[in-house]
Amino acid sequence: MARIKELNTIKSYLIGWLIGSIIWRILRDTDLTQEPLSQQFTLSNITVFVLLWLIMGVLFGLMHIAIAKFVIGRIKYYQLLLFTVLIQLVLFIGIIVALINFLEVLLDVELPDSTLGLLNNLSVLVACIYILIINFCIGFVMYVSAIVGKENLKKILSGKFYTPLVTEKVFMFIDLKGSTQLAEKLGHIAYSKLIQDCFRDLVVVHDYKAEIYQYVGDEAVLTWDVDKAVQLNNGIKAFFAFQKRLNDRSEHYLSAYGAVPDFKAGMHGGIISMTEVGELKRDIAYHGDTINTAARLQGECNRLNVKLLISEKLLNDLDLNTAFRSTLMGKMQLRGKNAPINVYSLEEVDS
C-alpha cells in the first residue's frame, strides 16, 4: 500500500510539473511574434523540455515522500505543506549549487554562473518563487483529492455532479463493534485516537479499488463501481483485509487502548443517484434505497452475531471461490423496505 501511495505522489508531481513546465515555457521562452514555431519546437528543445520536466517531477515527488515520512503525524497538514515546499526549494538549490561546484572542480574552470552569481541572479529568484508556487499547488490539490476522493475531484471539476447523476454502485457500511463500551472505558481523547488509528489502517481498502465516501463517528462508508466491487471479489476482500490489518497490529492496539478493534459491515449494490449538494460546504451526496439497505444490513450484524452481511442480489453478482463461505441467514424485513430480502453472512475460509 505504501508503494502505491508513493507512486501516486510521484505521478501527481509529474502531472503538476508537466502543466507547470508548459506554463513556464509559454511565459518565458515562447515568442510567437519573432520566431517561427518550427524553429522554437526543435527536437533538441523538446528533449531538454522533457528531461527537465521528468527531473523536476520525480525529484520533487521523491522529496515530498521523504519529508512526509519524517514529519507525518507530528504537524498539521497546512504546516506540512508549507514545510515541504520550503525544504524542497532549499534541497533543490543545494543540489544545483553542489553540481556547479562539482563541475568547477572537475573541469578546473570557473563557470559563468558560479555559486555566488547564481544566487544573486534575478531570473533564479523568479524561478525559485515559481517552484514554490507550483509545488504548493500540487500539494494542495493532493490534499483536496484525499478529502473528496480522486475520482470525485475529477467529476466535480468537470461539472458531472452539477445535476443528479443516476448510476449503479456498491456500498459497504463499516462500524466499530462495542463502540459505546470502548468510549466509556477510554474517554473522549483516547477513543478519538483509537478511531484515528483504525481509519488510518482502513487505507488497505485502496488495494481493492474502494473509495471512502465518508466517515460518520466510528463508522466509515465505502463505495465501488459495480464492476470494480465484483472483479476478483474486491468488495468482500477489502473488509477482510481491513480486519487482518487490525489483527496484525494487535500489539499496538492492546498496549495503547487495551483492546483490538473489531468491525462489522453490511454490503449491497444497486441503482443510486449522486449529486453535489450544499452552498457553504459542498459535498457529494448519494441518494436511494441501495445505500439505505447497506446501512440496515450493517445494523443487523450484532443481532445475528456475524461480521459481514450481504444482500442476495449482490451475492449473485459475485463469483465466490473456496476462500469464502456464504451462509443464508434468512429472509429479513429490513426497516424501511417494502418487501423482505434474503440476507447472507460471509466469512473467510482458513486455507
Short mmCIF file of C-alpha atoms in Angstrom, two decimals:
data_model
loop_
_atom_site.label_atom_id
_atom_site.label_comp_id
_atom_site.label_asym_id
_atom_site.label_seq_id
_atom_site.Cartn_x
_atom_site.Cartn_y
_atom_site.Cartn_z
CA MET A 1 0.00 0.00 0.00
CA ALA A 2 2.84 2.37 0.86
CA ARG A 3 4.41 1.72 -2.54
CA ILE A 4 1.14 2.58 -4.32
CA LYS A 5 0.83 5.81 -2.31
CA GLU A 6 4.41 6.77 -3.18
CA LEU A 7 3.85 6.07 -6.88
CA ASN A 8 0.68 8.18 -6.79
CA THR A 9 2.65 11.03 -5.19
CA ILE A 10 5.30 10.94 -7.92
CA LYS A 11 2.53 10.71 -10.54
CA SER A 12 0.89 13.82 -9.06
CA TYR A 13 4.17 15.75 -9.24
CA LEU A 14 4.80 14.60 -12.81
CA ILE A 15 1.36 15.81 -13.87
CA GLY A 16 1.73 19.06 -11.90
CA TRP A 17 5.16 19.80 -13.29
CA LEU A 18 4.10 18.93 -16.83
CA ILE A 19 1.47 21.66 -16.56
CA GLY A 20 3.89 23.96 -14.72
CA SER A 21 6.64 23.44 -17.30
CA ILE A 22 4.29 24.21 -20.18
CA ILE A 23 3.16 27.43 -18.48
CA TRP A 24 6.79 28.38 -17.77
CA ARG A 25 7.71 27.71 -21.39
CA ILE A 26 4.84 29.89 -22.60
CA LEU A 27 5.67 32.74 -20.21
CA ARG A 28 9.45 32.70 -20.52
CA ASP A 29 10.60 31.17 -23.77
CA THR A 30 8.00 31.27 -26.49
CA ASP A 31 7.88 34.41 -28.59
CA LEU A 32 5.39 33.80 -31.36
CA THR A 33 5.89 37.24 -32.88
CA GLN A 34 9.61 36.98 -33.59
CA GLU A 35 10.42 33.32 -34.16
CA PRO A 36 8.52 30.69 -36.17
CA LEU A 37 7.13 27.73 -34.24
CA SER A 38 9.19 25.35 -36.37
CA GLN A 39 12.38 26.97 -35.05
CA GLN A 40 11.21 27.09 -31.43
CA PHE A 41 9.98 23.49 -31.11
CA THR A 42 13.00 21.65 -32.42
CA LEU A 43 13.96 18.13 -31.35
CA SER A 44 16.69 19.47 -29.04
CA ASN A 45 14.31 21.95 -27.38
CA ILE A 46 11.68 19.26 -26.86
CA THR A 47 14.31 16.87 -25.46
CA VAL A 48 15.51 19.47 -22.95
CA PHE A 49 11.91 20.25 -22.01
CA VAL A 50 11.07 16.58 -21.39
CA LEU A 51 14.25 15.94 -19.40
CA LEU A 52 13.70 18.99 -17.17
CA TRP A 53 10.05 18.03 -16.65
CA LEU A 54 10.95 14.47 -15.65
CA ILE A 55 13.74 15.64 -13.34
CA MET A 56 11.53 18.22 -11.62
CA GLY A 57 8.55 15.88 -11.29
CA VAL A 58 10.43 12.85 -9.98
CA LEU A 59 12.88 14.84 -7.83
CA PHE A 60 10.23 16.91 -6.05
CA GLY A 61 7.97 13.86 -5.73
CA LEU A 62 10.72 11.88 -4.00
CA MET A 63 11.46 14.86 -1.76
CA HIS A 64 7.79 15.07 -0.76
CA ILE A 65 7.72 11.35 0.12
CA ALA A 66 10.90 11.58 2.22
CA ILE A 67 9.81 14.73 4.07
CA ALA A 68 6.29 13.39 4.74
CA LYS A 69 7.72 10.18 6.22
CA PHE A 70 9.92 12.20 8.57
CA VAL A 71 7.27 14.58 9.91
CA ILE A 72 3.98 12.70 9.33
CA GLY A 73 1.71 12.82 12.37
CA ARG A 74 3.84 15.47 14.07
CA ILE A 75 2.42 18.59 12.46
CA LYS A 76 -0.86 19.69 10.87
CA TYR A 77 -1.26 19.30 7.12
CA TYR A 78 -1.04 23.01 6.26
CA GLN A 79 2.20 23.13 8.27
CA LEU A 80 3.41 20.02 6.46
CA LEU A 81 2.59 21.61 3.11
CA LEU A 82 4.45 24.85 3.87
CA PHE A 83 7.35 22.96 5.44
CA THR A 84 7.57 20.62 2.45
CA VAL A 85 7.64 23.30 -0.28
CA LEU A 86 10.32 25.26 1.58
CA ILE A 87 12.51 22.21 2.16
CA GLN A 88 12.02 21.13 -1.45
CA LEU A 89 13.31 24.52 -2.61
CA VAL A 90 16.28 24.52 -0.23
CA LEU A 91 17.26 20.99 -1.26
CA PHE A 92 16.85 21.84 -4.93
CA ILE A 93 19.08 24.91 -4.63
CA GLY A 94 21.57 22.83 -2.64
CA ILE A 95 21.70 20.22 -5.41
CA ILE A 96 22.23 22.88 -8.10
CA VAL A 97 24.98 24.63 -6.08
CA ALA A 98 26.70 21.33 -5.34
CA LEU A 99 26.53 20.37 -9.01
CA ILE A 100 28.08 23.71 -10.09
CA ASN A 101 30.88 23.38 -7.55
CA PHE A 102 31.49 19.79 -8.60
CA LEU A 103 31.74 20.75 -12.28
CA GLU A 104 34.08 23.65 -11.49
CA VAL A 105 36.42 21.30 -9.61
CA LEU A 106 36.12 18.56 -12.22
CA LEU A 107 36.74 20.88 -15.17
CA ASP A 108 39.15 23.13 -13.24
CA VAL A 109 37.33 26.23 -14.53
CA GLU A 110 35.04 28.86 -13.11
CA LEU A 111 31.63 28.59 -14.75
CA PRO A 112 29.95 31.84 -15.86
CA ASP A 113 27.12 31.33 -13.38
CA SER A 114 29.17 30.36 -10.34
CA THR A 115 27.52 29.78 -6.96
CA LEU A 116 27.53 33.44 -5.88
CA GLY A 117 26.38 34.67 -9.27
CA LEU A 118 23.63 32.07 -9.35
CA LEU A 119 22.18 33.13 -6.01
CA ASN A 120 22.24 36.82 -6.99
CA ASN A 121 20.58 36.24 -10.35
CA LEU A 122 17.10 37.78 -10.66
CA SER A 123 15.99 35.06 -13.06
CA VAL A 124 16.93 32.43 -10.48
CA LEU A 125 14.89 34.28 -7.85
CA VAL A 126 11.86 34.30 -10.16
CA ALA A 127 12.38 30.57 -10.84
CA CYS A 128 12.54 29.85 -7.09
CA ILE A 129 9.25 31.68 -6.50
CA TYR A 130 7.71 29.74 -9.39
CA ILE A 131 8.94 26.46 -7.88
CA LEU A 132 7.32 27.37 -4.58
CA ILE A 133 4.01 28.20 -6.26
CA ILE A 134 3.86 25.03 -8.39
CA ASN A 135 4.84 22.70 -5.52
CA PHE A 136 2.32 24.39 -3.22
CA CYS A 137 -0.44 23.95 -5.82
CA ILE A 138 0.47 20.28 -6.31
CA GLY A 139 0.43 19.64 -2.56
CA PHE A 140 -2.86 21.48 -2.14
CA VAL A 141 -4.55 19.54 -4.95
CA MET A 142 -3.26 16.28 -3.46
CA TYR A 143 -4.80 17.25 -0.11
CA VAL A 144 -8.17 18.19 -1.63
CA SER A 145 -8.11 14.98 -3.66
CA ALA A 146 -7.56 12.97 -0.47
CA ILE A 147 -10.58 14.66 1.15
CA VAL A 148 -13.15 14.27 -1.64
CA GLY A 149 -11.57 11.33 -3.49
CA LYS A 150 -9.53 11.49 -6.68
CA GLU A 151 -12.35 10.31 -8.93
CA ASN A 152 -14.86 12.65 -7.27
CA LEU A 153 -12.48 15.58 -7.70
CA LYS A 154 -12.27 14.89 -11.43
CA LYS A 155 -16.06 14.74 -11.67
CA ILE A 156 -16.51 17.92 -9.62
CA LEU A 157 -14.09 19.84 -11.83
CA SER A 158 -15.78 18.52 -14.96
CA GLY A 159 -19.23 19.50 -13.64
CA LYS A 160 -20.66 15.98 -13.74
CA PHE A 161 -22.30 16.37 -10.31
CA TYR A 162 -23.98 19.68 -11.09
CA THR A 163 -27.22 17.84 -11.85
CA PRO A 164 -28.12 14.46 -10.25
CA LEU A 165 -26.43 11.56 -11.98
CA VAL A 166 -28.05 8.10 -11.93
CA THR A 167 -25.59 5.21 -11.75
CA GLU A 168 -25.04 1.81 -10.18
CA LYS A 169 -22.84 1.49 -7.11
CA VAL A 170 -21.93 -0.94 -4.34
CA PHE A 171 -21.86 0.36 -0.77
CA MET A 172 -20.34 -1.05 2.39
CA PHE A 173 -21.05 0.38 5.84
CA ILE A 174 -18.29 -0.48 8.34
CA ASP A 175 -18.94 0.13 12.03
CA LEU A 176 -16.90 -0.45 15.20
CA LYS A 177 -18.36 -3.18 17.44
CA GLY A 178 -18.81 -2.33 21.10
CA SER A 179 -18.13 1.34 20.46
CA THR A 180 -20.21 2.57 23.40
CA GLN A 181 -18.33 0.42 25.93
CA LEU A 182 -14.96 1.39 24.43
CA ALA A 183 -15.82 5.11 24.53
CA GLU A 184 -16.82 4.85 28.22
CA LYS A 185 -13.68 2.89 29.06
CA LEU A 186 -11.17 5.04 27.19
CA GLY A 187 -12.65 8.54 27.49
CA HIS A 188 -13.11 11.06 24.71
CA ILE A 189 -9.46 11.74 23.77
CA ALA A 190 -8.20 8.14 23.80
CA TYR A 191 -11.32 6.93 21.98
CA SER A 192 -10.85 9.56 19.26
CA LYS A 193 -7.22 8.45 18.86
CA LEU A 194 -8.43 4.85 18.54
CA ILE A 195 -10.79 5.82 15.74
CA GLN A 196 -7.97 7.78 14.07
CA ASP A 197 -5.73 4.71 14.16
CA CYS A 198 -8.47 2.43 12.83
CA PHE A 199 -9.27 4.68 9.91
CA ARG A 200 -5.57 5.08 9.09
CA ASP A 201 -5.43 1.30 8.82
CA LEU A 202 -8.51 1.43 6.58
CA VAL A 203 -6.14 2.64 3.86
CA VAL A 204 -5.67 -1.03 2.89
CA VAL A 205 -9.03 -0.96 1.08
CA HIS A 206 -7.39 1.19 -1.61
CA ASP A 207 -5.74 -2.00 -2.88
CA TYR A 208 -9.22 -3.33 -3.62
CA LYS A 209 -10.47 -0.37 -5.70
CA ALA A 210 -12.58 1.07 -2.85
CA GLU A 211 -13.38 4.75 -2.45
CA ILE A 212 -14.11 6.08 1.03
CA TYR A 213 -17.34 8.03 0.73
CA GLN A 214 -17.48 9.43 4.27
CA TYR A 215 -16.72 8.95 7.94
CA VAL A 216 -19.57 9.29 10.43
CA GLY A 217 -18.38 8.96 14.02
CA ASP A 218 -16.96 5.45 14.33
CA GLU A 219 -18.47 4.39 11.01
CA ALA A 220 -16.98 4.51 7.51
CA VAL A 221 -18.86 4.21 4.24
CA LEU A 222 -17.05 2.62 1.29
CA THR A 223 -18.22 2.59 -2.29
CA TRP A 224 -17.27 0.97 -5.60
CA ASP A 225 -18.43 0.99 -9.16
CA VAL A 226 -20.19 -2.37 -9.51
CA ASP A 227 -17.62 -3.86 -11.88
CA LYS A 228 -14.75 -2.93 -9.54
CA ALA A 229 -16.50 -4.41 -6.48
CA VAL A 230 -17.33 -7.67 -8.25
CA GLN A 231 -13.98 -8.03 -10.01
CA LEU A 232 -11.88 -10.60 -8.11
CA ASN A 233 -14.31 -10.15 -5.19
CA ASN A 234 -12.67 -6.82 -4.35
CA GLY A 235 -15.58 -5.70 -2.18
CA ILE A 236 -15.51 -8.54 0.32
CA LYS A 237 -11.71 -8.83 0.17
CA ALA A 238 -11.46 -5.20 1.27
CA PHE A 239 -13.35 -5.87 4.51
CA PHE A 240 -11.29 -8.93 5.47
CA ALA A 241 -8.04 -7.17 4.52
CA PHE A 242 -9.00 -4.35 6.89
CA GLN A 243 -9.76 -6.81 9.69
CA LYS A 244 -6.44 -8.59 9.06
CA ARG A 245 -4.60 -5.27 9.22
CA LEU A 246 -6.14 -4.57 12.63
CA ASN A 247 -5.25 -8.05 13.89
CA ASP A 248 -1.68 -7.75 12.60
CA ARG A 249 -1.34 -4.58 14.68
CA SER A 250 -2.97 -6.13 17.75
CA GLU A 251 0.06 -5.45 19.94
CA HIS A 252 -0.19 -1.73 19.22
CA TYR A 253 -3.92 -1.60 19.94
CA LEU A 254 -3.61 -3.67 23.13
CA SER A 255 -0.81 -1.53 24.52
CA ALA A 256 -2.41 1.78 23.53
CA TYR A 257 -6.10 1.06 24.16
CA GLY A 258 -6.35 -2.29 25.94
CA ALA A 259 -8.42 -3.83 23.12
CA VAL A 260 -8.14 -4.88 19.48
CA PRO A 261 -10.89 -3.13 17.47
CA ASP A 262 -13.40 -5.34 15.71
CA PHE A 263 -15.67 -4.12 12.92
CA LYS A 264 -18.92 -5.30 11.37
CA ALA A 265 -20.18 -4.45 7.90
CA GLY A 266 -23.22 -4.51 5.62
CA MET A 267 -22.94 -4.57 1.83
CA HIS A 268 -25.42 -4.03 -1.00
CA GLY A 269 -25.40 -2.77 -4.58
CA GLY A 270 -27.87 -1.17 -6.93
CA ILE A 271 -29.11 2.00 -8.60
CA ILE A 272 -28.49 5.31 -6.81
CA SER A 273 -28.37 9.00 -7.68
CA MET A 274 -25.35 11.14 -6.92
CA THR A 275 -25.03 14.90 -6.94
CA GLU A 276 -23.19 17.86 -5.49
CA VAL A 277 -25.03 19.45 -2.56
CA GLY A 278 -24.54 22.42 -0.25
CA GLU A 279 -23.59 26.05 -0.63
CA LEU A 280 -21.49 26.97 2.41
CA LYS A 281 -19.96 23.47 2.46
CA ARG A 282 -20.15 21.48 -0.72
CA ASP A 283 -20.23 17.71 -0.66
CA ILE A 284 -21.02 14.72 -2.86
CA ALA A 285 -24.24 13.02 -1.77
CA TYR A 286 -25.68 9.63 -2.72
CA HIS A 287 -29.42 9.04 -2.54
CA GLY A 288 -31.54 5.92 -2.94
CA ASP A 289 -32.69 2.63 -1.48
CA THR A 290 -29.33 0.97 -2.18
CA ILE A 291 -27.41 2.98 0.38
CA ASN A 292 -30.20 2.60 2.95
CA THR A 293 -30.22 -1.20 2.52
CA ALA A 294 -26.46 -1.44 3.07
CA ALA A 295 -26.80 0.59 6.28
CA ARG A 296 -29.67 -1.62 7.53
CA LEU A 297 -27.65 -4.78 6.84
CA GLN A 298 -24.78 -3.45 8.92
CA GLY A 299 -27.23 -2.76 11.72
CA GLU A 300 -28.31 -6.43 11.77
CA CYS A 301 -24.78 -7.78 12.33
CA ASN A 302 -24.90 -7.53 16.12
CA ARG A 303 -28.24 -9.29 16.40
CA LEU A 304 -27.07 -12.16 14.19
CA ASN A 305 -23.56 -12.20 15.70
CA VAL A 306 -21.79 -12.03 12.32
CA LYS A 307 -19.15 -9.70 10.90
CA LEU A 308 -20.33 -9.23 7.32
CA LEU A 309 -23.84 -9.32 5.88
CA ILE A 310 -24.57 -9.08 2.18
CA SER A 311 -27.76 -8.99 0.14
CA GLU A 312 -28.68 -11.89 -2.12
CA LYS A 313 -28.77 -9.52 -5.09
CA LEU A 314 -25.11 -8.59 -4.65
CA LEU A 315 -24.07 -12.13 -3.74
CA ASN A 316 -25.44 -13.38 -7.07
CA ASP A 317 -23.14 -10.93 -8.87
CA LEU A 318 -20.06 -12.31 -7.11
CA ASP A 319 -18.03 -15.32 -8.13
CA LEU A 320 -17.12 -16.72 -4.72
CA ASN A 321 -14.22 -19.14 -4.63
CA THR A 322 -13.08 -21.56 -1.95
CA ALA A 323 -11.60 -18.67 0.06
CA PHE A 324 -15.08 -17.51 1.18
CA ARG A 325 -18.18 -19.19 2.52
CA SER A 326 -21.70 -17.76 2.41
CA THR A 327 -24.49 -18.73 4.82
CA LEU A 328 -28.16 -17.90 4.31
CA MET A 329 -29.35 -16.02 7.40
CA GLY A 330 -32.97 -15.98 6.24
CA LYS A 331 -35.47 -13.65 4.66
CA MET A 332 -35.48 -10.35 6.55
CA GLN A 333 -37.83 -7.40 6.64
CA LEU A 334 -35.33 -4.56 6.91
CA ARG A 335 -36.53 -1.28 8.32
CA GLY A 336 -37.72 0.99 5.50
CA LYS A 337 -38.04 -1.86 2.98
CA ASN A 338 -41.43 -2.74 1.48
CA ALA A 339 -40.56 -6.40 0.91
CA PRO A 340 -38.29 -8.83 2.77
CA ILE A 341 -34.95 -9.79 1.16
CA ASN A 342 -32.67 -12.79 1.53
CA VAL A 343 -29.57 -11.98 3.55
CA TYR A 344 -26.28 -13.90 3.70
CA SER A 345 -23.30 -13.79 6.00
CA LEU A 346 -19.82 -14.11 4.55
CA GLU A 347 -16.68 -15.39 6.19
CA GLU A 348 -13.19 -16.31 5.13
CA VAL A 349 -12.28 -19.98 4.95
CA ASP A 350 -8.96 -20.77 6.60
CA SER A 351 -6.57 -22.07 3.98
#
